[in-house]
Amino acid sequence: MRQTFKLYLLLGALIATHISASATEGMWLPHLLGSLNEKEMKGMGLKINASDIYNVNKGSLKDAIVSFGGFCTGEIISSKGLLLTNHHCGYDAIQKHTTLENNYLDRGFWARTQREELPNPGLTATFIVRIEDVTKQALAGVSGNLDERGRQSAIDKNLAAIKSSAKKESWQEVLIKPFFEANQYFLFVTETYKDVRLVGTPPSSIGKFGADTDNWMWPRHTGDFSMFRVYAGKDNKPAEYSLDNVPLQPKHFLPISLDGVAENDFTMVFGFPGRTNEYLPSRAMQLTVEGQDPARVGVRDAALKVIDGYMRKDSQIKIQYAAKQASMANAWKKWIGEMQGVQQTGGLQRKLAYEKRFTEGVQANPALRKEYGGLLDSLNKLYDDLAPYAVARDYYTELVRNTEILNMANNVVNLMQDVRAKGEAEYPALRDKFLASTESTFKNYSTAVDKDVTTALLDLYFKEVPSNKIGGEGYQIWMETNKDGKTTADNIFSKSALTSYDALKAFLSRPYATVATDIWKDPATRLLIGLRNGYAELVSKPHDAIQSDINRLQRRYMQAQMDVLKDRRFYPDANSTLRLTYGKVGGYSPRDAVEYDFMTTLDGVMEKYKPGDYEFDVPEKLRQLHASKDYGQYGQNGKMPVCFIASNHTTGGNSGSPALDAHGNLIGLNFDRTWEGTMSDINYDASICRNIMVDIRYVLFVVDKFAGATHLVEEMKLVHPKKSKVVPVRRKAA
């Protein structure tokens, strides 16, 4: 097996060859755009240079893009650190500031001055300073004779040395990530700002319009945005929250285009996509869409039915569970779309045809046959072996994740394990830290909701998971409660100390020896321990052993694909690092006799309007603005654009990413994908994969005309690139 991953040579040669990957497929590293993508991008309509997108010597587009909280993307849109991201990305922060008296989720919030902007402890904004290839150093001394543990140990030592010697400022950090299944490594120097304040949010009736019914769907009419501001110390460097902090002066902020989009316009999305698996073998795809996705969907479907029922009839529970329900439903619906998308596009058949071409390429070359012969068959066989454990694993993790009392029990068990590892003398300090971190959890907790969820999920778990994947302890408890979810839940919630913060605090405040004994008696922790022990021995252990072999062969298979299929251009899978993707504005046809246009307008909002419905209600003022067609400079031909779609390749983590035009101006805000295209994480198909963006003109319209927060628009640089004109900043009347 080759020890050097000659990516530059390979990809450089591919520029001049036939490219089988779609021109809109791929999540590209920004510092390689000049050598790999610039020519193609300019052919598609790009008007700036790759050096305007990524540059370490002067301000460039990358300097306006941030990892928002580590889970979304945001962009700087003014010289005063104003940050734009999605409403759903800011949802947790908005919820934490929401009370029944100040219901920012229902009514929205707009700070009229910087002093009114609300702090959010723990929320961060991380910029990328520079990116470097450190593959040679990372893999130094790593031979093919090492097993997986030995290989990783050698790499870890190399990475530690690279980090310690990396050139950076004292306030900067170094992150090194593997790419192409750990065949290559890149170093990222970052700056993280820790004072990020809420500036404004529309009401959920705009920011979450359509809610779960419209999630992942097109046509879409959601104003999914919120605004924050990044603050720095007086030296413009990262600083902890302080009233003395000042708005960040960014190296670059995004001008905003008022020209809108037209069909076939070139677009870019710049952000931090979370995770894709584009190079998996066919058996892995089959396992995902025929085994794991159905399991995960089934568990969340049962939980969501319970939660939705309570939220519709209790306003307090609606506030408490708003963020939980949104997060749970988001992945649930995505997995459904993923299954359907792969089936609709013949994804599995395409993968098999790809593997046939790969195998023929291996067999046609004696050197490749010697190196990679039988590799793909071995890898597919391992995925077949993994399948029953992978499905059982998903049932277990979904049960514990979505049953709050079992999740709390799991955290308590982890606490006790931590004490055993560090010594009994550490118990008071570790306990107090745990309780401090747990107190806020119970503020958004309902025993009634959790009890009914627990009932439903236990019935499902013990029905779907074979007893030989559960274990004796867990199954014994199930038998003691008549193999019935309600009986089990009644026993737990009537006797457990984990149903309230006060009861949990009292339980843990006793001597360590007493708690260590009684943890086996509490019905919640007893059930969790029984299930956890069975899972560890019967599922996790064999799963991880097979997965280790898969990881080794998957790395070789990645290298093999690039060695064999030289007419294909390869991009690294997403791994929460900064990427740029590009495509064109356009509609699509997902099935027979169905044709979707590329843009929606406020007219569509009114068509969906259902008074009093929490998903489709529309604020009175928005209805008035629509009736009077009072769209100001943001309307187009008597219409108010709301959302549009394009063929940019996106995934989770791209939420909040800026949609940019050919000049690098902000034209929209990425927030979703079409349902038929959610399978793009494992099976991108340009025919139906579309990303959904809220039109920046709708954002400005809501901020200005609806919310009256004109002072925020005045911070921004508004441009007309199609008319080569800058819009004068409007000043307030004296």
XYZ file of C-alpha atoms in Angstrom:
734
model
C 0.000 0.000 0.000
C 1.287 3.466 -0.857
C 2.472 5.433 2.128
C 2.294 8.879 0.558
C -1.058 10.392 -0.294
C -0.170 12.369 -3.419
C -3.324 14.454 -3.490
C -1.974 17.586 -5.139
C -0.401 15.693 -8.035
C -3.494 13.587 -8.593
C -6.051 16.374 -8.376
C -3.898 18.764 -10.379
C -3.769 16.256 -13.221
C -7.523 15.799 -13.076
C -8.190 19.442 -13.873
C -7.308 18.824 -17.514
C -9.168 15.510 -17.752
C -12.793 14.522 -18.050
C -14.634 15.121 -14.785
C -17.386 12.663 -14.002
C -18.526 14.335 -10.783
C -21.264 16.919 -11.234
C -20.061 20.495 -11.552
C -22.209 21.381 -8.545
C -21.145 18.463 -6.367
C -18.466 18.830 -3.720
C -17.466 20.629 -0.552
C -14.114 22.190 -1.391
C -11.311 23.404 0.852
C -11.052 27.159 0.266
C -7.264 27.385 0.182
C -7.168 24.934 -2.760
C -9.739 26.720 -4.916
C -7.082 28.492 -6.959
C -5.540 25.244 -8.191
C -8.604 23.007 -8.294
C -11.773 24.990 -8.918
C -11.216 28.584 -10.024
C -11.266 27.887 -13.766
C -14.485 25.907 -13.547
C -16.123 28.441 -11.215
C -15.325 31.307 -13.589
C -16.745 29.262 -16.426
C -19.962 28.996 -14.431
C -20.075 32.750 -13.768
C -17.729 33.655 -10.886
C -16.592 37.297 -11.189
C -13.941 37.395 -8.460
C -10.716 35.459 -7.963
C -9.998 32.542 -5.681
C -7.685 34.878 -3.728
C -10.717 37.043 -2.920
C -12.339 34.033 -1.302
C -9.360 32.793 0.727
C -6.355 34.929 1.550
C -4.043 35.061 4.543
C -2.385 38.354 3.606
C -5.485 40.516 3.297
C -9.152 40.446 4.181
C -11.140 37.937 2.117
C -14.518 36.227 2.199
C -13.267 33.612 4.668
C -12.735 36.380 7.244
C -16.479 37.065 7.329
C -17.442 33.407 7.971
C -17.662 31.949 11.488
C -18.437 28.649 13.072
C -21.435 29.676 15.178
C -21.344 27.822 18.477
C -19.634 24.881 16.804
C -22.952 23.631 15.385
C -23.934 26.174 12.703
C -22.419 28.832 10.468
C -22.747 32.600 10.726
C -21.464 35.558 8.733
C -20.421 39.080 9.594
C -22.520 41.666 7.752
C -21.291 44.991 9.101
C -18.135 46.756 10.224
C -19.486 46.548 13.786
C -19.473 42.762 14.117
C -23.153 42.257 13.273
C -23.660 38.532 12.689
C -26.384 36.828 10.689
C -27.356 33.193 11.147
C -30.487 31.079 11.105
C -33.385 31.433 13.506
C -33.069 27.739 14.279
C -29.343 28.161 14.982
C -30.083 30.904 17.488
C -33.134 29.090 18.816
C -31.570 27.795 22.023
C -30.233 31.254 22.902
C -33.594 32.840 22.096
C -35.412 30.240 24.180
C -33.165 30.849 27.186
C -34.123 34.525 27.153
C -37.824 33.680 26.750
C -40.361 33.706 29.554
C -44.147 33.840 29.550
C -43.845 37.570 30.255
C -41.139 38.200 27.628
C -41.986 35.611 25.008
C -39.325 36.279 22.379
C -40.157 33.034 20.616
C -43.724 34.201 19.982
C -43.235 37.960 19.674
C -39.657 38.330 18.509
C -36.999 40.619 19.949
C -35.044 43.602 18.631
C -32.434 45.491 20.596
C -32.760 49.195 19.839
C -29.285 49.969 21.181
C -26.169 47.925 21.733
C -26.767 48.123 25.476
C -29.993 46.184 24.975
C -28.247 43.309 23.204
C -28.464 40.139 25.304
C -25.398 38.101 26.380
C -25.296 34.334 25.813
C -22.795 32.549 28.076
C -21.048 29.728 26.269
C -21.980 30.889 22.762
C -18.942 31.430 20.522
C -17.959 32.607 17.057
C -14.816 31.037 15.567
C -12.907 32.453 12.596
C -10.383 30.583 10.446
C -7.064 32.457 10.252
C -5.238 30.061 7.933
C -5.133 26.459 6.690
C -2.007 24.362 6.108
C -1.362 20.877 4.748
C 0.529 18.894 7.423
C 0.086 15.423 5.923
C 3.806 14.703 5.593
C 4.492 15.559 9.240
C 1.365 13.797 10.512
C 2.183 10.512 8.794
C 5.947 10.563 9.433
C 7.072 7.132 10.603
C 3.606 5.615 10.155
C 4.143 2.278 8.422
C 1.677 -0.199 6.985
C 2.764 -2.769 9.565
C 1.069 -0.943 12.444
C -2.346 -2.032 13.683
C -5.065 0.639 13.988
C -4.258 1.472 17.599
C -0.536 1.691 16.921
C -1.095 3.773 13.807
C -3.309 6.235 15.635
C -0.887 6.445 18.547
C 1.970 7.328 16.199
C -0.170 9.931 14.427
C -1.319 11.453 17.724
C 2.289 11.961 18.780
C 3.048 13.616 15.468
C 0.005 15.871 15.735
C 0.974 16.946 19.244
C 4.404 17.960 17.959
C 2.874 19.831 15.023
C 0.525 21.732 17.315
C 3.249 22.706 19.740
C 5.452 24.102 16.974
C 2.727 25.783 14.911
C 3.120 29.528 14.462
C 0.240 31.394 16.056
C -0.591 34.300 18.328
C -1.211 33.709 22.019
C -4.985 34.182 21.656
C -5.237 31.789 18.718
C -5.752 28.033 18.738
C -4.653 25.156 16.521
C -6.913 22.413 15.219
C -5.760 19.496 13.062
C -8.294 17.334 11.239
C -8.017 14.173 9.122
C -9.304 14.163 5.532
C -9.963 11.432 2.974
C -10.379 8.783 5.696
C -7.208 9.905 7.507
C -5.029 9.704 4.411
C -4.370 13.444 4.670
C -4.260 16.044 7.465
C -4.834 19.801 7.536
C -4.035 22.305 10.258
C -6.384 25.193 11.055
C -5.372 28.259 13.056
C -8.501 29.728 14.630
C -9.702 32.699 16.674
C -12.703 32.162 18.956
C -14.737 35.081 20.282
C -16.659 34.294 23.449
C -18.876 37.366 23.785
C -21.739 36.883 21.323
C -24.944 38.803 22.048
C -28.458 38.444 20.711
C -29.421 41.474 18.630
C -32.696 40.467 17.079
C -35.015 37.701 16.034
C -38.323 37.650 14.223
C -41.223 35.850 15.909
C -41.379 32.101 15.328
C -44.376 32.714 13.077
C -41.806 34.121 10.621
C -38.532 32.486 11.675
C -40.092 29.042 11.996
C -43.043 29.458 9.650
C -44.167 26.028 8.516
C -42.351 24.398 11.446
C -42.263 20.608 11.179
C -44.779 20.290 8.355
C -42.606 22.337 5.988
C -39.233 21.231 7.374
C -37.034 19.843 4.566
C -39.784 20.731 2.075
C -40.108 22.884 -1.015
C -41.840 25.272 -1.700
C -40.700 26.974 1.503
C -41.739 30.289 3.031
C -39.633 30.517 6.197
C -37.801 33.656 7.310
C -35.218 31.506 9.072
C -32.823 34.129 10.416
C -31.659 35.779 13.598
C -29.000 38.376 14.354
C -26.223 38.477 16.912
C -23.208 40.685 17.463
C -19.634 39.599 18.133
C -17.875 41.608 20.839
C -14.144 41.841 21.496
C -11.822 43.439 23.984
C -10.751 47.006 23.296
C -7.745 45.581 21.419
C -10.182 43.801 19.035
C -9.007 40.410 20.318
C -11.158 37.644 21.854
C -12.253 38.350 25.416
C -14.631 36.927 27.981
C -17.960 38.731 28.334
C -17.637 42.202 29.803
C -19.671 45.391 29.657
C -16.417 47.060 28.614
C -16.163 44.960 25.448
C -16.742 46.654 22.107
C -18.156 45.413 18.781
C -15.687 43.432 16.714
C -13.995 45.217 13.821
C -13.781 42.373 11.285
C -11.134 41.928 8.615
C -13.994 41.604 6.143
C -17.785 41.794 6.197
C -20.209 40.812 3.472
C -21.818 43.489 1.281
C -25.491 42.760 0.651
C -26.960 42.626 -2.844
C -30.448 43.999 -3.418
C -30.564 42.662 -6.982
C -31.900 39.248 -6.036
C -31.446 36.080 -8.058
C -32.503 34.823 -11.439
C -32.605 31.296 -12.777
C -29.163 29.957 -13.654
C -27.336 32.571 -11.541
C -24.015 31.373 -10.127
C -24.093 30.930 -6.346
C -21.699 29.882 -3.586
C -22.312 28.655 -0.056
C -19.467 29.165 2.415
C -19.610 27.476 5.793
C -18.875 24.579 8.118
C -20.676 21.444 6.840
C -20.852 18.791 9.527
C -20.579 15.275 8.171
C -20.942 13.460 4.860
C -20.044 9.946 3.715
C -19.857 10.120 -0.056
C -17.349 7.300 -0.568
C -19.004 4.436 1.293
C -19.439 1.035 -0.381
C -22.865 -0.234 -1.440
C -23.470 -2.385 1.639
C -22.904 0.635 3.875
C -25.484 2.642 1.932
C -27.906 -0.257 2.127
C -27.393 -0.576 5.876
C -28.064 3.129 6.302
C -31.321 3.365 4.360
C -32.739 -0.085 5.026
C -31.598 -0.669 8.609
C -30.396 2.313 10.620
C -32.651 5.036 9.227
C -35.850 3.021 9.814
C -34.780 2.296 13.393
C -34.002 5.923 14.195
C -37.142 7.183 12.494
C -39.295 4.691 14.386
C -38.024 5.790 17.801
C -38.335 9.493 17.112
C -41.728 9.099 15.480
C -43.064 7.578 18.703
C -41.474 10.282 20.884
C -42.567 13.177 18.675
C -46.190 12.067 18.677
C -46.239 12.350 22.461
C -44.394 15.679 22.637
C -46.435 17.274 19.859
C -49.671 16.324 21.607
C -48.599 18.071 24.812
C -47.204 21.150 23.039
C -50.474 21.764 21.225
C -52.492 21.938 24.422
C -50.094 23.454 26.997
C -48.316 26.796 26.375
C -45.780 26.222 29.170
C -44.776 22.838 27.757
C -44.622 24.413 24.304
C -41.922 26.797 25.588
C -40.109 24.099 27.549
C -39.950 21.639 24.685
C -39.638 23.987 21.721
C -35.893 23.499 21.152
C -35.956 19.776 22.024
C -38.823 19.084 19.678
C -37.270 21.084 16.845
C -33.946 19.268 17.179
C -35.580 15.864 17.400
C -37.876 16.470 14.424
C -35.127 17.867 12.243
C -33.112 14.637 12.088
C -36.256 12.482 12.063
C -37.577 14.051 8.887
C -34.124 14.150 7.295
C -33.733 10.383 7.716
C -37.128 9.829 6.088
C -36.097 11.982 3.123
C -32.768 10.196 2.909
C -34.464 6.814 2.556
C -36.882 8.092 -0.046
C -34.254 10.029 -1.998
C -31.918 7.066 -2.387
C -34.829 4.958 -3.586
C -36.184 7.611 -5.988
C -32.836 8.246 -7.670
C -31.742 4.621 -7.785
C -28.871 5.524 -5.466
C -28.045 1.953 -4.557
C -28.036 0.885 -8.215
C -25.746 3.820 -9.074
C -23.402 2.806 -6.280
C -23.302 -0.773 -7.552
C -22.526 0.464 -11.067
C -19.748 2.631 -9.629
C -18.309 -0.370 -7.802
C -18.460 -2.408 -11.012
C -16.406 0.265 -12.775
C -13.954 0.343 -9.861
C -13.575 -3.445 -9.873
C -13.020 -3.510 -13.633
C -10.323 -0.859 -13.227
C -8.584 -2.916 -10.547
C -8.729 -6.102 -12.595
C -7.417 -4.389 -15.736
C -4.138 -3.353 -14.099
C -1.829 -6.035 -12.597
C -0.252 -3.590 -10.105
C -3.655 -2.351 -8.923
C -4.965 -5.912 -8.805
C -2.093 -6.899 -6.538
C -2.632 -3.843 -4.323
C -6.421 -3.736 -4.140
C -7.796 -7.050 -5.402
C -10.590 -8.272 -3.116
C -10.545 -5.076 -1.040
C -14.067 -3.955 -1.917
C -15.584 -7.401 -1.355
C -13.934 -7.603 2.054
C -15.214 -4.169 3.011
C -18.774 -4.948 1.937
C -18.644 -8.232 3.883
C -17.648 -6.335 7.021
C -20.675 -4.054 6.663
C -22.901 -7.129 6.400
C -21.374 -8.378 9.648
C -21.864 -4.981 11.277
C -25.530 -4.595 10.333
C -27.341 -6.300 13.283
C -25.113 -4.567 15.807
C -25.429 -1.178 14.099
C -29.233 -1.329 14.142
C -29.340 -2.437 17.798
C -26.871 0.335 18.617
C -29.146 2.950 17.080
C -32.175 1.665 18.965
C -30.260 1.894 22.236
C -28.765 5.349 21.672
C -32.090 6.745 20.457
C -33.879 5.278 23.495
C -31.456 6.840 25.978
C -31.195 10.140 24.079
C -34.943 10.694 23.756
C -36.107 9.310 27.098
C -35.079 12.114 29.414
C -35.120 10.183 32.656
C -32.906 7.450 31.193
C -30.624 10.108 29.794
C -30.361 11.661 33.261
C -29.749 8.223 34.754
C -26.975 7.719 32.232
C -25.393 11.003 33.319
C -25.601 9.983 36.980
C -23.915 6.662 36.211
C -21.185 8.540 34.339
C -20.706 10.751 37.406
C -20.215 7.738 39.640
C -17.744 6.204 37.191
C -15.824 9.462 37.166
C -15.625 9.375 40.965
C -14.355 5.796 40.959
C -11.660 6.772 38.474
C -10.521 9.866 40.398
C -11.078 8.735 43.971
C -13.856 8.987 46.548
C -12.364 12.192 47.973
C -13.307 13.960 44.734
C -16.997 13.109 45.085
C -18.219 16.381 46.678
C -16.556 18.557 44.030
C -17.632 16.377 41.118
C -21.176 16.106 42.489
C -21.534 19.859 42.940
C -20.261 20.492 39.422
C -22.716 17.938 38.065
C -25.646 19.437 39.950
C -24.761 22.940 38.766
C -24.766 21.783 35.156
C -28.004 19.850 35.646
C -30.187 22.458 37.351
C -31.118 24.240 34.105
C -32.159 20.933 32.537
C -35.113 20.608 34.884
C -36.401 24.065 33.999
C -37.399 22.637 30.627
C -38.625 19.279 31.870
C -42.106 17.815 32.315
C -42.550 14.496 34.105
C -45.911 14.000 32.355
C -44.342 14.317 28.923
C -41.315 12.200 29.777
C -43.422 9.472 31.369
C -45.519 9.053 28.244
C -42.426 9.155 26.020
C -40.771 6.534 28.228
C -43.831 4.294 27.940
C -43.875 4.490 24.147
C -40.142 4.037 23.633
C -39.731 1.115 26.023
C -42.529 -0.761 24.264
C -40.842 -0.104 20.925
C -37.326 -0.964 22.105
C -38.177 -4.331 23.606
C -40.309 -5.204 20.568
C -37.685 -4.372 17.945
C -34.387 -5.336 19.607
C -33.721 -9.083 19.978
C -33.253 -10.252 23.545
C -29.733 -11.465 22.712
C -28.848 -7.809 22.016
C -30.405 -6.562 25.303
C -28.949 -8.821 27.964
C -30.201 -10.521 31.089
C -30.306 -7.600 33.518
C -32.349 -5.306 31.313
C -34.668 -8.047 30.151
C -35.169 -9.256 33.738
C -36.456 -5.806 34.758
C -38.738 -5.804 31.709
C -40.162 -9.161 32.788
C -40.662 -7.891 36.369
C -42.943 -5.154 35.004
C -44.996 -7.552 32.850
C -43.186 -6.630 29.627
C -45.248 -3.464 29.498
C -43.983 0.087 28.921
C -46.682 1.779 30.993
C -46.142 -0.517 33.981
C -42.388 0.067 33.768
C -42.833 3.848 33.466
C -45.320 3.941 36.356
C -42.794 2.159 38.564
C -39.948 4.462 37.551
C -41.760 7.775 37.859
C -43.442 6.913 41.161
C -40.217 5.889 42.893
C -37.189 7.436 41.157
C -35.188 10.330 42.611
C -34.426 11.566 39.098
C -37.774 13.197 38.318
C -36.939 16.611 39.832
C -33.869 18.669 40.622
C -34.606 18.794 44.360
C -35.042 15.037 44.599
C -31.876 14.409 42.590
C -29.921 16.856 44.740
C -31.129 15.151 47.912
C -30.249 11.728 46.473
C -26.692 12.763 45.583
C -26.074 14.832 48.726
C -25.735 11.760 50.891
C -22.376 10.044 51.547
C -20.742 8.575 48.464
C -20.928 4.977 49.775
C -24.684 5.303 50.288
C -25.253 6.742 46.826
C -23.040 4.059 45.247
C -25.260 1.402 46.879
C -28.639 3.033 46.253
C -27.947 3.734 42.596
C -28.713 0.050 42.042
C -32.074 0.450 43.802
C -33.470 3.539 42.099
C -35.705 2.159 39.311
C -34.449 4.630 36.693
C -30.744 4.015 37.269
C -31.320 0.297 37.796
C -32.990 -0.031 34.392
C -30.384 2.166 32.727
C -27.514 0.142 34.221
C -29.119 -3.124 33.133
C -29.644 -1.897 29.577
C -26.241 -0.231 29.464
C -24.370 -3.325 30.633
C -26.136 -5.482 28.073
C -25.515 -2.946 25.337
C -21.812 -2.653 26.210
C -21.197 -6.386 26.127
C -23.591 -7.604 23.441
C -23.696 -4.670 21.035
C -20.993 -2.061 21.520
C -18.066 -4.448 21.979
C -18.648 -6.540 18.812
C -19.737 -3.441 16.889
C -16.525 -1.591 17.706
C -14.357 -4.591 16.838
C -15.904 -4.809 13.369
C -15.860 -1.034 12.972
C -12.124 -0.984 13.634
C -11.575 -3.332 10.690
C -13.956 -1.242 8.591
C -12.015 1.932 9.367
C -8.793 0.329 8.206
C -10.277 -0.977 4.970
C -12.306 2.179 4.353
C -9.070 4.185 4.434
C -7.503 1.824 1.909
C -10.649 1.904 -0.222
C -10.547 5.696 -0.290
C -6.978 5.615 -1.551
C -7.872 2.844 -3.981
C -10.723 4.849 -5.541
C -8.373 7.744 -6.188
C -5.705 5.464 -7.647
C -8.080 3.522 -9.869
C -10.702 6.060 -11.014
C -8.457 8.762 -12.353
C -11.247 10.337 -14.386
C -13.100 11.321 -11.217
C -12.447 14.441 -9.188
C -12.455 13.765 -5.440
C -13.285 16.207 -2.668
C -12.979 15.402 1.047
C -16.049 14.454 3.045
C -17.403 17.167 5.309
C -15.957 17.159 8.827
C -17.057 20.530 10.312
C -14.208 22.411 8.652
C -14.533 25.458 6.414
C -15.719 24.565 2.908
C -17.048 26.278 -0.181
C -19.585 24.750 -2.517
C -20.975 26.272 -5.676
C -23.871 25.740 -8.055
C -26.646 27.522 -9.867
C -30.099 28.817 -9.048
C -32.766 26.581 -10.507
C -35.893 24.552 -9.928
C -36.203 20.781 -10.220
C -38.606 17.956 -10.946
C -38.616 15.360 -8.151
C -41.145 12.981 -9.726
C -43.490 12.523 -12.629
C -45.648 15.564 -13.485
C -44.190 17.643 -10.623
C -42.123 20.719 -11.486
C -40.843 23.192 -8.884
C -39.861 26.802 -9.571
C -36.782 28.292 -7.919
C -38.395 31.088 -5.867
C -41.248 31.655 -3.427
C -42.881 34.935 -2.397
C -44.933 36.397 0.404
C -48.050 35.486 -1.565
C -47.282 31.869 -0.704
C -47.081 32.708 2.993
C -50.606 34.074 2.836
C -51.806 31.017 0.935
C -50.575 28.810 3.791
C -51.913 31.141 6.506
C -54.024 29.381 9.159
C -55.164 31.687 11.979
C -54.149 30.355 15.394
C -52.144 27.439 14.018
C -48.695 27.385 15.628
C -47.072 26.306 12.377
C -48.898 28.541 9.886
C -50.170 31.589 11.750
C -49.051 34.939 10.318
C -48.515 38.144 12.360
C -51.077 40.846 11.697
C -48.479 43.418 10.713
C -47.019 41.095 8.078
C -50.505 40.577 6.677
C -50.990 44.344 6.534
C -47.678 44.878 4.742
C -48.676 42.238 2.220
C -52.118 43.709 1.682
C -50.672 47.172 1.027
C -47.712 45.791 -0.956
C -45.492 47.937 1.268
C -42.245 46.210 0.411
C -40.008 49.250 0.068
C -36.768 48.694 -1.824
C -36.860 44.980 -1.127
C -39.749 43.955 -3.390
C -39.493 42.824 -6.988
C -42.196 43.464 -9.594
C -44.868 43.905 -6.936
C -43.876 40.704 -5.134
C -41.869 40.112 -1.953
C -39.343 37.284 -2.542
C -39.020 34.941 0.441
C -36.904 31.866 -0.413
C -35.008 30.372 -3.332
C -33.162 27.159 -4.187
C -29.931 26.246 -5.962
C -27.776 23.188 -6.589
C -25.154 23.904 -3.907
C -24.022 20.766 -2.069
C -24.799 21.346 1.616
C -25.428 19.428 4.806
C -25.919 19.942 8.537
C -23.579 22.640 9.847
C -24.246 24.673 6.698
C -27.281 26.087 8.483
C -26.713 29.827 8.642
C -24.135 29.766 5.834
C -24.167 32.749 3.509
C -25.408 32.306 -0.044
C -23.127 34.473 -2.167
C -23.389 35.787 -5.702
C -20.688 35.813 -8.358
C -19.156 38.959 -6.799
C -19.075 37.607 -3.238
C -22.091 39.632 -2.089
C -24.680 38.194 0.283
C -27.872 37.182 -1.528
C -29.367 34.711 0.921
C -29.039 32.579 4.005
C -28.820 28.792 3.720
C -31.115 26.951 6.099
C -32.286 23.654 4.655
C -32.319 21.135 1.829
C -35.221 19.804 -0.192
C -36.630 16.594 1.208
C -35.891 14.587 -1.913
C -32.262 15.673 -1.728
C -31.471 14.990 1.929
C -29.711 11.825 0.821
C -26.922 14.050 -0.525
C -24.834 13.155 2.548
C -24.293 9.713 1.052
C -25.630 10.054 -2.497
C -25.460 13.493 -4.116
C -27.583 13.699 -7.272
C -27.635 17.037 -9.072
C -31.040 16.288 -10.598
C -32.911 16.731 -7.312
C -30.419 17.923 -4.673
C -31.238 21.538 -3.863
C -30.304 23.722 -0.910
C -32.943 26.122 0.418
C -32.095 29.740 1.236
C -34.063 32.639 2.636
C -33.700 35.588 0.248
C -31.658 38.365 1.873
C -34.233 40.872 0.657
C -36.856 39.169 2.818
C -34.477 39.321 5.776
C -34.023 43.070 5.288
C -37.736 43.582 4.696
C -38.577 41.872 7.997
C -35.883 43.799 9.881
C -36.812 47.166 8.358
C -40.493 47.212 7.472
C -41.858 44.614 9.903
C -39.664 45.075 12.992
C -38.761 48.724 12.480
C -35.118 47.950 13.284
C -33.922 50.246 10.499
C -30.814 51.124 12.484
C -29.482 47.623 11.757
C -29.959 48.000 8.018
C -28.071 51.280 8.243
C -25.035 49.365 9.517
C -24.884 47.285 6.357
C -23.397 47.936 2.943
C -26.168 47.501 0.371
C -25.109 47.095 -3.249
C -26.542 46.605 -6.732
C -23.863 44.458 -8.459
C -26.021 43.865 -11.515
C -26.303 47.625 -11.866
C -22.799 48.432 -10.554
C -24.314 50.703 -7.938
C -23.933 51.118 -4.166
C -27.096 52.081 -2.329
C -26.609 55.210 -0.186
C -26.952 54.619 3.536
C -30.206 56.033 4.804
C -29.822 58.271 7.813
C -32.358 58.809 10.531
C -34.169 62.111 10.550
C -32.829 64.613 13.022
